[in-house]
């Protein structure tokens, strides 16, 4: 088979690392997890599981200098993004050996532990990838030598206690097998190519026997897909979980622009991790990336390209995080600050959107910077067995819920999408067996989507003693802590049976949760029982009362109890469970129950009274609006704007005056009659102090018109009807006709009264002379005269005037 090299851009970008459970390696007894194998789970380490990995990079002549620079950044990205400080990494470049002094492989970075110091070392040594030496490495592509070197490095140096650490090779190439000019493969080109293909098959078999996975990634248009597939399938076929896609496979992309995303996804598939893609921008800028609540370990990587770019990290609460150290329950470690790739490793990260601020001096701001995160959720399983001490042949219900190291109970089923859960039971007198757990709402699971995985098993009849149950979870980016749950086979006839029930309630910090214990004692002697709290949220201060309970001999007893929360209890789902144990039987657990409690903030004053306050405010506002409307309507009714006053003399119009806007303040309009020498009488508006000695036309709030002649008493005015005004008559147009008053006494006509109060039989000298308003035109305060039969100033004397009053 003929293999050739074809050039293309290579970018190993975004290969980050988040451990989510070990990738199984072969053992003497067969594949791990096979039915019938016995595994005793030990208490695992708190941090992520380690991984030994090699980045094997094609440095053949088909690669341009810019491609070598991108390879360098890519290898740095991978080593800096590692989240387990117990992992080991090596970087290997390969080409061919075609003449004396050349080697087909080059250890760019020896196998290095990826702790704080190791990551800084990897950041420096990986820069050697960009320094190609044609005198020491040929231009061909020797895949067999590359695989052999990687397998050798990954299988050396691990202590016996860590022999099960997964081993992975990420092989990047832009071409095909090309050893046609390598003398070690034969005497002519054709023979060398066929020998090279056979040698590659042998090296892949060696990798498979050593438990080393091969994940090939090709790019460009000349990739031999069948050859890459053969490499993926020729190595070890173990996987980090049973999730589809975690078994080694090849991948091909067309251009260097696609390498970044492809390599991240490849690495995540190999490690059962999850990737959070962040934003991209040129400095100065704020980039963001989101870490979910389920994450317990993560690494934020910043592809800077230029070491001059400076990076500052802020958690979702907006706080600047330290370069190294602890803050708010998280542990931080930054590496690669002086290289093209920088990374922030975080243990127990605060969930939410992280902000990454980038700055750079002038001349170093032309390249885009990208931020990404790879994270893992290492969950703690909280397990209950019902019954807690089963008898042989008895059916047992197992219920599991998960929480993070921070004590956050996982309640959102979307965070566990695709998760499969199982449990394995081991013990004396029977072969180990496994069974599935589900959250599908089918019996025995109580409710679908409540993030409580439930299953059942029947304890074998041969069980004789202690039992051990280990739960296992599999999902992208998620692994369980594999802590064992211990129990004991109960007696065939139970002496004590107990049932715990805890109220499912919502409480405030400092509140109380109620529960009941029902216990039946079939023994002839009383038993001392104890109520105990288990698996509480770190920092939670819960107390149960009473703690000691006596099970009376030969009777069933119901005992109420309370669980009290401390005043400083954190808000959210309350983790933990309550157990009842028999103190006289070595604290044998009789029953357990979850604390199904949601802690919420106590109501504020506003929460209690907002309805009353809002209702009162609305009522006051409505009343204010109504009063305002009434005042406005009243003011508008009293406004005389547009009202016309016409001065008449024996029915002949002498002068018209229209009340303009602003002249009738408070519904009153003052005017006088001027008689210029030699001219006709006219009406004139009066303002200020002179208004007190003028005629005043007034409109009431009900819209009625009243006229108070100068020095006289006010009288009603009907629009369009003349009324006496001294020697003249006044007609008002635009006013309202006054409404008749109910039970109004009739007015008695007085002697000598005529129009406007002067209604006597005698002749009248002028309109209204009997009203007390008959002043001579042009005079100031001089009473007018009246003819016989009338009396000046006595208008209305024949009866009370209902319109009389002050303005």
mmCIF file of C-alpha atoms in Angstrom, residues 492-778:
data_model
loop_
_atom_site.group_PDB
_atom_site.id
_atom_site.type_symbol
_atom_site.label_atom_id
_atom_site.label_comp_id
_atom_site.label_asym_id
_atom_site.label_seq_id
_atom_site.Cartn_x
_atom_site.Cartn_y
_atom_site.Cartn_z
ATOM 1 C CA UNK A 492 -34.379 -14.501 59.080
ATOM 2 C CA UNK A 493 -37.048 -13.253 61.506
ATOM 3 C CA UNK A 494 -36.504 -9.595 62.230
ATOM 4 C CA UNK A 495 -36.366 -8.707 65.884
ATOM 5 C CA UNK A 496 -36.828 -5.026 65.152
ATOM 6 C CA UNK A 497 -38.567 -3.367 62.229
ATOM 7 C CA UNK A 498 -38.495 0.373 61.829
ATOM 8 C CA UNK A 499 -39.846 2.920 59.383
ATOM 9 C CA UNK A 500 -38.807 6.550 59.130
ATOM 10 C CA UNK A 501 -40.936 9.265 57.525
ATOM 11 C CA UNK A 502 -39.781 12.873 57.163
ATOM 12 C CA UNK A 503 -42.046 15.712 56.027
ATOM 13 C CA UNK A 504 -41.291 16.984 52.535
ATOM 14 C CA UNK A 505 -41.437 20.701 53.293
ATOM 15 C CA UNK A 506 -40.012 24.123 52.558
ATOM 16 C CA UNK A 507 -38.472 25.849 55.588
ATOM 17 C CA UNK A 508 -36.448 28.904 56.492
ATOM 18 C CA UNK A 509 -33.002 28.859 58.137
ATOM 19 C CA UNK A 510 -33.546 28.149 61.823
ATOM 20 C CA UNK A 511 -36.772 26.276 61.068
ATOM 21 C CA UNK A 512 -37.883 22.802 62.084
ATOM 22 C CA UNK A 513 -38.748 19.689 60.066
ATOM 23 C CA UNK A 514 -41.013 17.071 61.586
ATOM 24 C CA UNK A 515 -40.884 13.328 61.170
ATOM 25 C CA UNK A 516 -42.049 10.094 62.727
ATOM 26 C CA UNK A 517 -40.392 6.818 63.635
ATOM 27 C CA UNK A 518 -42.543 3.696 63.709
ATOM 28 C CA UNK A 519 -40.789 0.756 65.341
ATOM 29 C CA UNK A 520 -41.975 -2.736 66.221
ATOM 30 C CA UNK A 521 -40.000 -4.757 68.779
ATOM 31 C CA UNK A 522 -40.666 -8.496 68.533
ATOM 32 C CA UNK A 523 -38.109 -9.229 71.246
ATOM 33 C CA UNK A 524 -38.880 -9.928 74.891
ATOM 34 C CA UNK A 525 -36.560 -7.132 75.997
ATOM 35 C CA UNK A 526 -36.570 -3.416 75.155
ATOM 36 C CA UNK A 527 -34.054 -2.062 72.657
ATOM 37 C CA UNK A 528 -32.253 1.288 72.784
ATOM 38 C CA UNK A 529 -32.358 3.021 69.432
ATOM 39 C CA UNK A 530 -30.616 6.159 68.238
ATOM 40 C CA UNK A 531 -31.588 8.692 65.587
ATOM 41 C CA UNK A 532 -28.574 9.988 63.658
ATOM 42 C CA UNK A 533 -27.983 12.438 60.784
ATOM 43 C CA UNK A 534 -25.753 11.277 57.923
ATOM 44 C CA UNK A 535 -24.173 12.765 54.772
ATOM 45 C CA UNK A 536 -25.035 16.336 55.697
ATOM 46 C CA UNK A 537 -24.092 19.281 53.502
ATOM 47 C CA UNK A 538 -20.622 20.494 54.589
ATOM 48 C CA UNK A 539 -21.056 23.317 57.089
ATOM 49 C CA UNK A 540 -24.705 22.514 57.835
ATOM 50 C CA UNK A 541 -25.579 22.413 61.518
ATOM 51 C CA UNK A 542 -28.595 20.158 61.970
ATOM 52 C CA UNK A 543 -29.840 18.720 65.249
ATOM 53 C CA UNK A 544 -32.332 15.914 65.764
ATOM 54 C CA UNK A 545 -34.461 15.522 68.859
ATOM 55 C CA UNK A 546 -34.891 13.180 70.524
ATOM 56 C CA UNK A 547 -31.705 11.278 69.748
ATOM 57 C CA UNK A 548 -32.399 8.306 72.020
ATOM 58 C CA UNK A 549 -35.541 6.199 71.595
ATOM 59 C CA UNK A 550 -36.637 3.074 73.483
ATOM 60 C CA UNK A 551 -38.426 0.319 71.571
ATOM 61 C CA UNK A 552 -40.723 -1.265 74.138
ATOM 62 C CA UNK A 553 -40.643 -5.089 74.226
ATOM 63 C CA UNK A 554 -43.426 -6.802 72.328
ATOM 64 C CA UNK A 555 -45.049 -3.574 71.144
ATOM 65 C CA UNK A 556 -45.224 -1.147 68.256
ATOM 66 C CA UNK A 557 -44.270 2.402 69.071
ATOM 67 C CA UNK A 558 -44.627 5.663 67.175
ATOM 68 C CA UNK A 559 -42.163 8.370 68.115
ATOM 69 C CA UNK A 560 -42.377 11.902 66.650
ATOM 70 C CA UNK A 561 -39.076 13.702 66.180
ATOM 71 C CA UNK A 562 -37.808 17.006 64.816
ATOM 72 C CA UNK A 563 -34.794 18.102 62.811
ATOM 73 C CA UNK A 564 -33.823 21.717 63.532
ATOM 74 C CA UNK A 565 -31.801 23.830 61.102
ATOM 75 C CA UNK A 566 -29.215 26.320 62.284
ATOM 76 C CA UNK A 567 -29.895 29.993 61.631
ATOM 77 C CA UNK A 568 -27.014 30.118 59.168
ATOM 78 C CA UNK A 569 -28.077 27.127 57.072
ATOM 79 C CA UNK A 570 -27.372 27.718 53.375
ATOM 80 C CA UNK A 571 -30.341 28.108 51.036
ATOM 81 C CA UNK A 572 -31.206 25.341 48.600
ATOM 82 C CA UNK A 573 -31.924 21.612 48.696
ATOM 83 C CA UNK A 574 -30.830 20.169 52.028
ATOM 84 C CA UNK A 575 -28.492 17.224 51.583
ATOM 85 C CA UNK A 576 -28.261 14.281 53.944
ATOM 86 C CA UNK A 577 -30.463 11.644 55.464
ATOM 87 C CA UNK A 578 -31.612 10.444 58.863
ATOM 88 C CA UNK A 579 -31.009 6.928 60.128
ATOM 89 C CA UNK A 580 -32.266 4.871 63.057
ATOM 90 C CA UNK A 581 -29.748 2.402 64.508
ATOM 91 C CA UNK A 582 -29.902 -0.286 67.149
ATOM 92 C CA UNK A 583 -27.258 0.663 69.715
ATOM 93 C CA UNK A 584 -27.405 -2.791 71.276
ATOM 94 C CA UNK A 585 -26.537 -4.490 67.972
ATOM 95 C CA UNK A 586 -23.393 -2.651 66.997
ATOM 96 C CA UNK A 587 -25.281 0.321 65.582
ATOM 97 C CA UNK A 588 -26.994 -1.828 62.959
ATOM 98 C CA UNK A 589 -28.987 0.442 60.681
ATOM 99 C CA UNK A 590 -32.700 -0.333 60.788
ATOM 100 C CA UNK A 591 -33.936 2.274 58.300
ATOM 101 C CA UNK A 592 -32.928 5.508 56.573
ATOM 102 C CA UNK A 593 -34.824 8.370 54.928
ATOM 103 C CA UNK A 594 -33.715 11.355 52.846
ATOM 104 C CA UNK A 595 -34.166 14.850 54.200
ATOM 105 C CA UNK A 596 -36.508 16.109 51.479
ATOM 106 C CA UNK A 597 -36.230 19.731 52.550
ATOM 107 C CA UNK A 598 -35.879 22.946 50.562
ATOM 108 C CA UNK A 599 -34.373 25.839 52.511
ATOM 109 C CA UNK A 600 -35.558 29.266 51.365
ATOM 110 C CA UNK A 601 -35.001 32.796 52.629
ATOM 111 C CA UNK A 602 -37.517 33.982 55.258
ATOM 112 C CA UNK A 603 -40.192 36.384 54.003
ATOM 113 C CA UNK A 604 -39.401 40.078 54.259
ATOM 114 C CA UNK A 605 -41.744 42.777 55.552
ATOM 115 C CA UNK A 606 -42.611 43.503 51.952
ATOM 116 C CA UNK A 607 -43.399 39.832 51.261
ATOM 117 C CA UNK A 608 -45.939 39.840 54.130
ATOM 118 C CA UNK A 609 -47.642 43.177 53.498
ATOM 119 C CA UNK A 610 -47.166 43.988 49.843
ATOM 120 C CA UNK A 611 -50.789 43.204 48.969
ATOM 121 C CA UNK A 612 -52.164 45.494 51.671
ATOM 122 C CA UNK A 613 -49.666 48.264 50.856
ATOM 123 C CA UNK A 614 -50.329 48.001 47.142
ATOM 124 C CA UNK A 615 -54.113 47.954 47.658
ATOM 125 C CA UNK A 616 -53.982 50.997 49.936
ATOM 126 C CA UNK A 617 -51.760 52.871 47.511
ATOM 127 C CA UNK A 618 -54.113 52.076 44.639
ATOM 128 C CA UNK A 619 -57.126 53.244 46.698
ATOM 129 C CA UNK A 620 -55.399 56.508 47.655
ATOM 130 C CA UNK A 621 -54.413 57.039 44.052
ATOM 131 C CA UNK A 622 -57.975 56.443 42.834
ATOM 132 C CA UNK A 623 -59.373 58.865 45.430
ATOM 133 C CA UNK A 624 -56.751 61.450 44.510
ATOM 134 C CA UNK A 625 -57.605 61.076 40.854
ATOM 135 C CA UNK A 626 -61.322 61.444 41.564
ATOM 136 C CA UNK A 627 -60.762 64.541 43.704
ATOM 137 C CA UNK A 628 -58.462 65.977 41.066
ATOM 138 C CA UNK A 629 -60.997 65.335 38.331
ATOM 139 C CA UNK A 630 -63.719 66.981 40.398
ATOM 140 C CA UNK A 631 -61.573 70.024 41.053
ATOM 141 C CA UNK A 632 -60.651 70.303 37.393
ATOM 142 C CA UNK A 633 -64.302 69.963 36.336
ATOM 143 C CA UNK A 634 -65.338 72.530 38.925
ATOM 144 C CA UNK A 635 -62.616 74.894 37.792
ATOM 145 C CA UNK A 636 -63.629 74.454 34.186
ATOM 146 C CA UNK A 637 -67.296 75.053 35.046
ATOM 147 C CA UNK A 638 -66.405 78.336 36.743
ATOM 148 C CA UNK A 639 -64.156 79.498 33.925
ATOM 149 C CA UNK A 640 -65.732 82.461 32.044
ATOM 150 C CA UNK A 641 -63.348 82.281 29.091
ATOM 151 C CA UNK A 642 -65.288 82.926 25.884
ATOM 152 C CA UNK A 643 -68.276 84.507 27.664
ATOM 153 C CA UNK A 644 -69.520 87.652 25.834
ATOM 154 C CA UNK A 645 -70.806 90.795 27.582
ATOM 155 C CA UNK A 646 -72.889 93.172 25.474
ATOM 156 C CA UNK A 647 -73.802 96.710 26.636
ATOM 157 C CA UNK A 648 -77.236 97.914 25.418
ATOM 158 C CA UNK A 649 -79.116 101.174 25.477
ATOM 159 C CA UNK A 650 -82.810 100.841 24.778
ATOM 160 C CA UNK A 651 -82.127 97.610 22.913
ATOM 161 C CA UNK A 652 -79.343 99.141 20.863
ATOM 162 C CA UNK A 653 -75.932 97.488 21.149
ATOM 163 C CA UNK A 654 -73.267 99.878 22.320
ATOM 164 C CA UNK A 655 -70.274 97.667 23.001
ATOM 165 C CA UNK A 656 -69.211 93.972 23.215
ATOM 166 C CA UNK A 657 -66.512 92.534 25.399
ATOM 167 C CA UNK A 658 -65.318 88.857 25.330
ATOM 168 C CA UNK A 659 -63.689 87.349 28.420
ATOM 169 C CA UNK A 660 -60.303 86.051 27.418
ATOM 170 C CA UNK A 661 -58.337 83.180 28.945
ATOM 171 C CA UNK A 662 -56.852 84.067 32.286
ATOM 172 C CA UNK A 663 -59.187 87.024 32.945
ATOM 173 C CA UNK A 664 -61.672 85.067 35.088
ATOM 174 C CA UNK A 665 -59.505 83.933 37.959
ATOM 175 C CA UNK A 666 -61.490 81.811 40.428
ATOM 176 C CA UNK A 667 -64.563 82.205 38.194
ATOM 177 C CA UNK A 668 -64.875 86.047 38.623
ATOM 178 C CA UNK A 669 -64.578 88.753 35.969
ATOM 179 C CA UNK A 670 -64.393 92.453 36.988
ATOM 180 C CA UNK A 671 -65.336 95.191 34.549
ATOM 181 C CA UNK A 672 -66.575 98.761 34.436
ATOM 182 C CA UNK A 673 -68.522 100.977 32.053
ATOM 183 C CA UNK A 674 -66.487 103.849 30.679
ATOM 184 C CA UNK A 675 -68.147 106.821 28.994
ATOM 185 C CA UNK A 676 -65.399 108.810 27.334
ATOM 186 C CA UNK A 677 -66.167 112.422 26.757
ATOM 187 C CA UNK A 678 -67.937 112.770 23.467
ATOM 188 C CA UNK A 679 -67.819 109.016 22.855
ATOM 189 C CA UNK A 680 -70.061 105.984 23.252
ATOM 190 C CA UNK A 681 -70.060 103.973 26.479
ATOM 191 C CA UNK A 682 -67.805 100.906 26.470
ATOM 192 C CA UNK A 683 -66.941 97.972 28.665
ATOM 193 C CA UNK A 684 -63.447 97.696 30.132
ATOM 194 C CA UNK A 685 -61.746 94.886 32.054
ATOM 195 C CA UNK A 686 -60.572 95.841 35.523
ATOM 196 C CA UNK A 687 -57.693 94.138 37.379
ATOM 197 C CA UNK A 688 -55.943 94.554 40.632
ATOM 198 C CA UNK A 689 -57.188 96.697 43.478
ATOM 199 C CA UNK A 690 -59.651 98.528 41.247
ATOM 200 C CA UNK A 691 -61.643 95.305 40.902
ATOM 201 C CA UNK A 692 -63.121 95.891 44.344
ATOM 202 C CA UNK A 693 -65.044 98.954 43.053
ATOM 203 C CA UNK A 694 -66.057 97.453 39.696
ATOM 204 C CA UNK A 695 -68.912 95.324 38.446
ATOM 205 C CA UNK A 696 -68.210 91.617 38.929
ATOM 206 C CA UNK A 697 -69.588 88.745 36.882
ATOM 207 C CA UNK A 698 -69.174 85.380 38.560
ATOM 208 C CA UNK A 699 -69.869 81.753 37.625
ATOM 209 C CA UNK A 700 -70.492 79.238 40.404
ATOM 210 C CA UNK A 701 -69.233 75.650 40.535
ATOM 211 C CA UNK A 702 -72.606 74.463 39.226
ATOM 212 C CA UNK A 703 -72.224 76.726 36.193
ATOM 213 C CA UNK A 704 -74.712 79.483 37.239
ATOM 214 C CA UNK A 705 -73.969 83.161 36.516
ATOM 215 C CA UNK A 706 -74.207 85.901 39.183
ATOM 216 C CA UNK A 707 -73.655 89.637 38.753
ATOM 217 C CA UNK A 708 -72.664 91.967 41.543
ATOM 218 C CA UNK A 709 -73.024 95.533 40.357
ATOM 219 C CA UNK A 710 -70.624 98.007 41.792
ATOM 220 C CA UNK A 711 -71.494 98.563 45.419
ATOM 221 C CA UNK A 712 -74.608 96.410 45.162
ATOM 222 C CA UNK A 713 -75.745 92.882 45.897
ATOM 223 C CA UNK A 714 -75.269 89.988 43.513
ATOM 224 C CA UNK A 715 -78.179 88.886 41.380
ATOM 225 C CA UNK A 716 -78.662 85.925 39.060
ATOM 226 C CA UNK A 717 -78.062 86.340 35.353
ATOM 227 C CA UNK A 718 -79.771 84.358 32.635
ATOM 228 C CA UNK A 719 -77.730 84.067 29.426
ATOM 229 C CA UNK A 720 -79.245 86.092 26.587
ATOM 230 C CA UNK A 721 -81.641 88.087 28.831
ATOM 231 C CA UNK A 722 -80.896 91.780 29.568
ATOM 232 C CA UNK A 723 -80.242 92.889 33.100
ATOM 233 C CA UNK A 724 -80.078 96.459 34.324
ATOM 234 C CA UNK A 725 -76.683 98.030 34.768
ATOM 235 C CA UNK A 726 -76.990 101.689 35.731
ATOM 236 C CA UNK A 727 -78.495 103.643 32.813
ATOM 237 C CA UNK A 728 -77.836 100.748 30.472
ATOM 238 C CA UNK A 729 -78.571 97.080 30.093
ATOM 239 C CA UNK A 730 -76.151 94.155 30.033
ATOM 240 C CA UNK A 731 -76.638 90.916 28.121
ATOM 241 C CA UNK A 732 -74.414 87.921 28.922
ATOM 242 C CA UNK A 733 -74.043 85.115 26.390
ATOM 243 C CA UNK A 734 -72.355 81.771 27.001
ATOM 244 C CA UNK A 735 -73.441 81.190 30.619
ATOM 245 C CA UNK A 736 -75.683 78.509 32.082
ATOM 246 C CA UNK A 737 -79.278 78.984 33.127
ATOM 247 C CA UNK A 738 -79.536 78.547 36.936
ATOM 248 C CA UNK A 739 -81.465 75.526 38.068
ATOM 249 C CA UNK A 740 -84.597 76.241 40.106
ATOM 250 C CA UNK A 741 -84.176 75.510 43.769
ATOM 251 C CA UNK A 742 -86.417 72.947 45.391
ATOM 252 C CA UNK A 743 -88.932 74.428 47.874
ATOM 253 C CA UNK A 744 -87.801 77.933 46.944
ATOM 254 C CA UNK A 745 -90.252 80.500 48.494
ATOM 255 C CA UNK A 746 -91.804 82.885 45.962
ATOM 256 C CA UNK A 747 -90.441 86.399 45.949
ATOM 257 C CA UNK A 748 -92.877 89.119 46.901
ATOM 258 C CA UNK A 749 -92.759 91.991 44.478
ATOM 259 C CA UNK A 750 -91.956 95.141 46.347
ATOM 260 C CA UNK A 751 -93.315 98.555 45.557
ATOM 261 C CA UNK A 752 -91.413 100.368 42.934
ATOM 262 C CA UNK A 753 -89.346 97.443 41.738
ATOM 263 C CA UNK A 754 -88.595 96.992 38.071
ATOM 264 C CA UNK A 755 -86.346 94.823 35.886
ATOM 265 C CA UNK A 756 -83.482 93.533 37.962
ATOM 266 C CA UNK A 757 -85.305 94.319 41.191
ATOM 267 C CA UNK A 758 -87.376 97.264 39.923
ATOM 268 C CA UNK A 759 -90.811 95.711 39.340
ATOM 269 C CA UNK A 760 -93.159 98.423 40.632
ATOM 270 C CA UNK A 761 -95.849 100.062 38.535
ATOM 271 C CA UNK A 762 -94.085 103.386 38.278
ATOM 272 C CA UNK A 763 -92.096 104.270 35.209
ATOM 273 C CA UNK A 764 -88.395 103.389 35.333
ATOM 274 C CA UNK A 765 -85.657 105.781 34.335
ATOM 275 C CA UNK A 766 -83.174 103.001 33.574
ATOM 276 C CA UNK A 767 -82.784 99.323 33.824
ATOM 277 C CA UNK A 768 -82.129 98.052 37.290
ATOM 278 C CA UNK A 769 -82.454 101.330 39.127
ATOM 279 C CA UNK A 770 -84.252 99.640 41.951
ATOM 280 C CA UNK A 771 -81.447 97.164 42.564
ATOM 281 C CA UNK A 772 -79.142 99.565 44.222
ATOM 282 C CA UNK A 773 -76.961 99.601 41.170
ATOM 283 C CA UNK A 774 -78.158 102.624 39.306
ATOM 284 C CA UNK A 775 -75.018 104.683 39.164
ATOM 285 C CA UNK A 776 -74.670 107.459 36.651
ATOM 286 C CA UNK A 777 -72.381 106.557 33.819
ATOM 287 C CA UNK A 778 -68.935 107.906 34.263
#
